[in-house]
mmCIF file of C-alpha atoms and ligand atoms in Angstrom:
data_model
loop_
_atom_site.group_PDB
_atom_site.id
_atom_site.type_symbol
_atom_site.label_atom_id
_atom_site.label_comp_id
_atom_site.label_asym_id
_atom_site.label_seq_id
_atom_site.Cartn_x
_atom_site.Cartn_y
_atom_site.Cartn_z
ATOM 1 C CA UNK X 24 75.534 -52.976 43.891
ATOM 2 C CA UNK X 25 72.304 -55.085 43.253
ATOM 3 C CA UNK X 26 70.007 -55.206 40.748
ATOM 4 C CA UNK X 27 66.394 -53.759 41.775
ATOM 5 C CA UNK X 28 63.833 -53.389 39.597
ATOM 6 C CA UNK X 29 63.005 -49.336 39.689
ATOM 7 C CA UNK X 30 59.701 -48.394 41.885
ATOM 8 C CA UNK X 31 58.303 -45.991 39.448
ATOM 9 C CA UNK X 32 59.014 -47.277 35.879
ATOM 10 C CA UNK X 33 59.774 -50.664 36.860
ATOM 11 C CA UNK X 34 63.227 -50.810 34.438
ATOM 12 C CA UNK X 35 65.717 -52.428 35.919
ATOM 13 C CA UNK X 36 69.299 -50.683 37.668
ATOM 14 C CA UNK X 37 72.005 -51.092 39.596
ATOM 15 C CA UNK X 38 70.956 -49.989 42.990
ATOM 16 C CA UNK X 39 73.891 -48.812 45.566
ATOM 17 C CA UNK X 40 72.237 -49.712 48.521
ATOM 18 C CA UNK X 41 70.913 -46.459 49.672
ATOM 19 C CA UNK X 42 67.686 -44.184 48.753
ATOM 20 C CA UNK X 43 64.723 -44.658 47.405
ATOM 21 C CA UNK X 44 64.343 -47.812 44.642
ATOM 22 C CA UNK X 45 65.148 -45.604 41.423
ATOM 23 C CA UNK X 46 66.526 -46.079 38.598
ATOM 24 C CA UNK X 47 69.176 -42.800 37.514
ATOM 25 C CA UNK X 48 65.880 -41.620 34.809
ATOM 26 C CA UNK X 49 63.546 -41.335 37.571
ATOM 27 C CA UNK X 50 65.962 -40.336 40.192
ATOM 28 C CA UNK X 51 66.954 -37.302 38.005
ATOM 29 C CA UNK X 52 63.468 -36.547 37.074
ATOM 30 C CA UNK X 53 62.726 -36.619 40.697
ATOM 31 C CA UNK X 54 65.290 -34.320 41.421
ATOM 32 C CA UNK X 55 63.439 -32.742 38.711
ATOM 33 C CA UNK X 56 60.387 -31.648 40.562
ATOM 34 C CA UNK X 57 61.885 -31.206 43.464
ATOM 35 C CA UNK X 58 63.975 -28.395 42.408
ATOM 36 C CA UNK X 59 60.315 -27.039 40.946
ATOM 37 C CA UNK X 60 58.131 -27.919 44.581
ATOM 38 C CA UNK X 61 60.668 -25.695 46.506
ATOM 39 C CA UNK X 62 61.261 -22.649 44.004
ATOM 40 C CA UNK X 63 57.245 -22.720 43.883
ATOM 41 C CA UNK X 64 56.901 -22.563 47.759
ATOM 42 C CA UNK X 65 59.498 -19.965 47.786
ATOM 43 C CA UNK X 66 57.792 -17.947 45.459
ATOM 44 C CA UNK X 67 54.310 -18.899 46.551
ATOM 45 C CA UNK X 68 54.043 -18.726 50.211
ATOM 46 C CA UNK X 69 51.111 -20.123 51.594
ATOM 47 C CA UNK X 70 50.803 -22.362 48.676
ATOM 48 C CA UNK X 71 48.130 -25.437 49.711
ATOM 49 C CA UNK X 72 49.155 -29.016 48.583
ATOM 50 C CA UNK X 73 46.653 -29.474 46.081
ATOM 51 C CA UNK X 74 48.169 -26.807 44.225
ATOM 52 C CA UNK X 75 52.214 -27.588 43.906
ATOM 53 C CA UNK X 76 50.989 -31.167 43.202
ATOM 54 C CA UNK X 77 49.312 -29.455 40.210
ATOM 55 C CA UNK X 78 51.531 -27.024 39.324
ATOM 56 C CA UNK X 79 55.047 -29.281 39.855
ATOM 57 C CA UNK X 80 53.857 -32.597 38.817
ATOM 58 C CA UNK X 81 54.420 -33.837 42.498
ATOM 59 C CA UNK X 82 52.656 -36.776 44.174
ATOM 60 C CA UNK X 83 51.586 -36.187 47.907
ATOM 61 C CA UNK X 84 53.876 -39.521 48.983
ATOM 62 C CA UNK X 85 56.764 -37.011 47.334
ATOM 63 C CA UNK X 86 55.729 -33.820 48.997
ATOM 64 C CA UNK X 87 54.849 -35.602 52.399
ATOM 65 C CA UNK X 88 58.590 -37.491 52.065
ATOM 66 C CA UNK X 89 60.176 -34.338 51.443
ATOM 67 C CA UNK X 90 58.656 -32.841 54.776
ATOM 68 C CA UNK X 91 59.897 -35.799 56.741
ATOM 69 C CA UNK X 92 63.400 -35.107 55.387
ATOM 70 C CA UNK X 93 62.917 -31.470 56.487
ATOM 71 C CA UNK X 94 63.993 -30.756 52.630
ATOM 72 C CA UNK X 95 60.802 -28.544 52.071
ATOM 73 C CA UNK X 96 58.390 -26.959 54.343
ATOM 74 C CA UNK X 97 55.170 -25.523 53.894
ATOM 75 C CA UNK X 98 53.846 -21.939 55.631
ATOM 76 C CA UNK X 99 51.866 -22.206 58.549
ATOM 77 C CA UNK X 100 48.678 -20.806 56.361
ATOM 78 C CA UNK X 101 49.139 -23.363 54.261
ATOM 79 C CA UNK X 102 47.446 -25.796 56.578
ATOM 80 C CA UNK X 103 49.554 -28.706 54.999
ATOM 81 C CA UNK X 104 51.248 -30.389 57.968
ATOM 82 C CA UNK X 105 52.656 -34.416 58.450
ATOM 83 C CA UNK X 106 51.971 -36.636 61.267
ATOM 84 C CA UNK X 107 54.329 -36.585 64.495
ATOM 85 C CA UNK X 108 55.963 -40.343 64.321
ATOM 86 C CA UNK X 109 55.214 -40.520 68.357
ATOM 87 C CA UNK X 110 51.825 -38.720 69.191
ATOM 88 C CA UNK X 111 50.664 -38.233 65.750
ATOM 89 C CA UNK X 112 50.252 -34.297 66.577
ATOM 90 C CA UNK X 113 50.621 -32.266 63.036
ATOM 91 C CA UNK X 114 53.377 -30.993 62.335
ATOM 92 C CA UNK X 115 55.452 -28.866 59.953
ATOM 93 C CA UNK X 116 58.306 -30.514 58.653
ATOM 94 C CA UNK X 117 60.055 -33.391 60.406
ATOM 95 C CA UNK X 118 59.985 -36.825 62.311
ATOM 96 C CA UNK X 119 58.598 -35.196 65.891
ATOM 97 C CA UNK X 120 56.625 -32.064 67.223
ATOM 98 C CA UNK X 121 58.547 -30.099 69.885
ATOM 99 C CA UNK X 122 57.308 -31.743 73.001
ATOM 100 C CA UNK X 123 58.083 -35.485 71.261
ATOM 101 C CA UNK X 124 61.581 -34.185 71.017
ATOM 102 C CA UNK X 125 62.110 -32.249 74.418
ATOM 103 C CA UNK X 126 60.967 -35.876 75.912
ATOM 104 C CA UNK X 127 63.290 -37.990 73.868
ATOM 105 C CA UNK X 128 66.113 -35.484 74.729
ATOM 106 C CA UNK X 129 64.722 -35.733 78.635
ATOM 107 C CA UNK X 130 64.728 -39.366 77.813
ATOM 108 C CA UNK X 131 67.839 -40.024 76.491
ATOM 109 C CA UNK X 132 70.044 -37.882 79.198
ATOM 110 C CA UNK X 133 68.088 -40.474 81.929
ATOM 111 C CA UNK X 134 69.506 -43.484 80.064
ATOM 112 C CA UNK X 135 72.985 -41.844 80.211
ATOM 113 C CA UNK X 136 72.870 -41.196 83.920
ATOM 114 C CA UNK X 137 73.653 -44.887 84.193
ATOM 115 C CA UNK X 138 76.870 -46.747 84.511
ATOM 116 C CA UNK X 139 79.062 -45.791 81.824
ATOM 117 C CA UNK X 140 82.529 -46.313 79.819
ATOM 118 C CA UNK X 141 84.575 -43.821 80.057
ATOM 119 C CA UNK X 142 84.620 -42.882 76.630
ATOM 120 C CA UNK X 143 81.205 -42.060 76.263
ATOM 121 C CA UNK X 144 81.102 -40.198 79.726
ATOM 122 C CA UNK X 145 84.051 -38.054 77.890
ATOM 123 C CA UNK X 146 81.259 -37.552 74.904
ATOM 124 C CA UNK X 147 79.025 -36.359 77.562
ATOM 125 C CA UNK X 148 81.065 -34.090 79.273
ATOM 126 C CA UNK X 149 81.780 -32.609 75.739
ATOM 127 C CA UNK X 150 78.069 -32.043 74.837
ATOM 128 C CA UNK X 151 77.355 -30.193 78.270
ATOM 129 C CA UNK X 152 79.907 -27.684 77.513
ATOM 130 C CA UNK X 153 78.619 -27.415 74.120
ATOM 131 C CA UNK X 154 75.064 -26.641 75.988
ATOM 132 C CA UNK X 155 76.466 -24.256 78.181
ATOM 133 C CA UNK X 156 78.297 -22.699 75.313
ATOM 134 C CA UNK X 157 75.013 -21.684 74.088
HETATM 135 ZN ZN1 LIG H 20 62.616 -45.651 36.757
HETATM 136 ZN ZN1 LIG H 21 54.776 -35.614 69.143
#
């Protein structure tokens, strides 16, 4: 625990070490509006951005957060989209688009053809016949 002074109100709190810098007030009412962004995109599909910030209270840094967490997502129609963190291509919901990802996986299984420990070539051999599995 450390003391941090809280990002939104600016009241200080015990912070545990992990999340964003909120005090338990602003946390909850944060969970707050949440709850209200994604029971309005639920009910309101298509919904644009300008309009759940209006109609929840939300800020865009929220919303756009929330979409990086994959915790909300908006409809395709919507038009409301977040930036790939590698090529910057829009996307949905997310850290990467689809291609970003495919190459990281590509990327990561050429690092891994390399010399190995044992354990982690077990690890491997577990995850291809969870692939093949599917
Ligand atoms: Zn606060
Ligand atoms: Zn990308």
């Amino acid at each position: 625990m450390e003391v941090q002074t809280c990002s939104k109100c600016g009241r200080l709190f015990n912070w545990v070490g992990i999340g964003p810098m909120l005090c338990p007030m602003c946390k909850d009412q944060e969970e707050d509006t949440f709850k209200k962004v994604k029971e309005y995109l639920w009910d309101n599909k298509g919904a644009a951005m300008a309009e759940v910030i209006e109609k929840c209270g939300a800020t865009e840094k929220q919303i756009k957060q929330w979409l990086r967490e994959q915790r909300i997502e908006f409809s395709k129609e919507s038009g409301v989209t977040i930036d790939c963190e590698r090529c910057g291509k829009p996307i949905l919901s997310g850290k990467l688009c689809t291609e970003c990802r495919k190459q990281m996986e590509a990327e990561l299984k050429a690092l891994s053809t390399g010399e190995e420990l044992p354990v982690k070539k077990k690890i491997r051999d577990h995850d291809r016949m969870r692939f093949l599995k599917q």
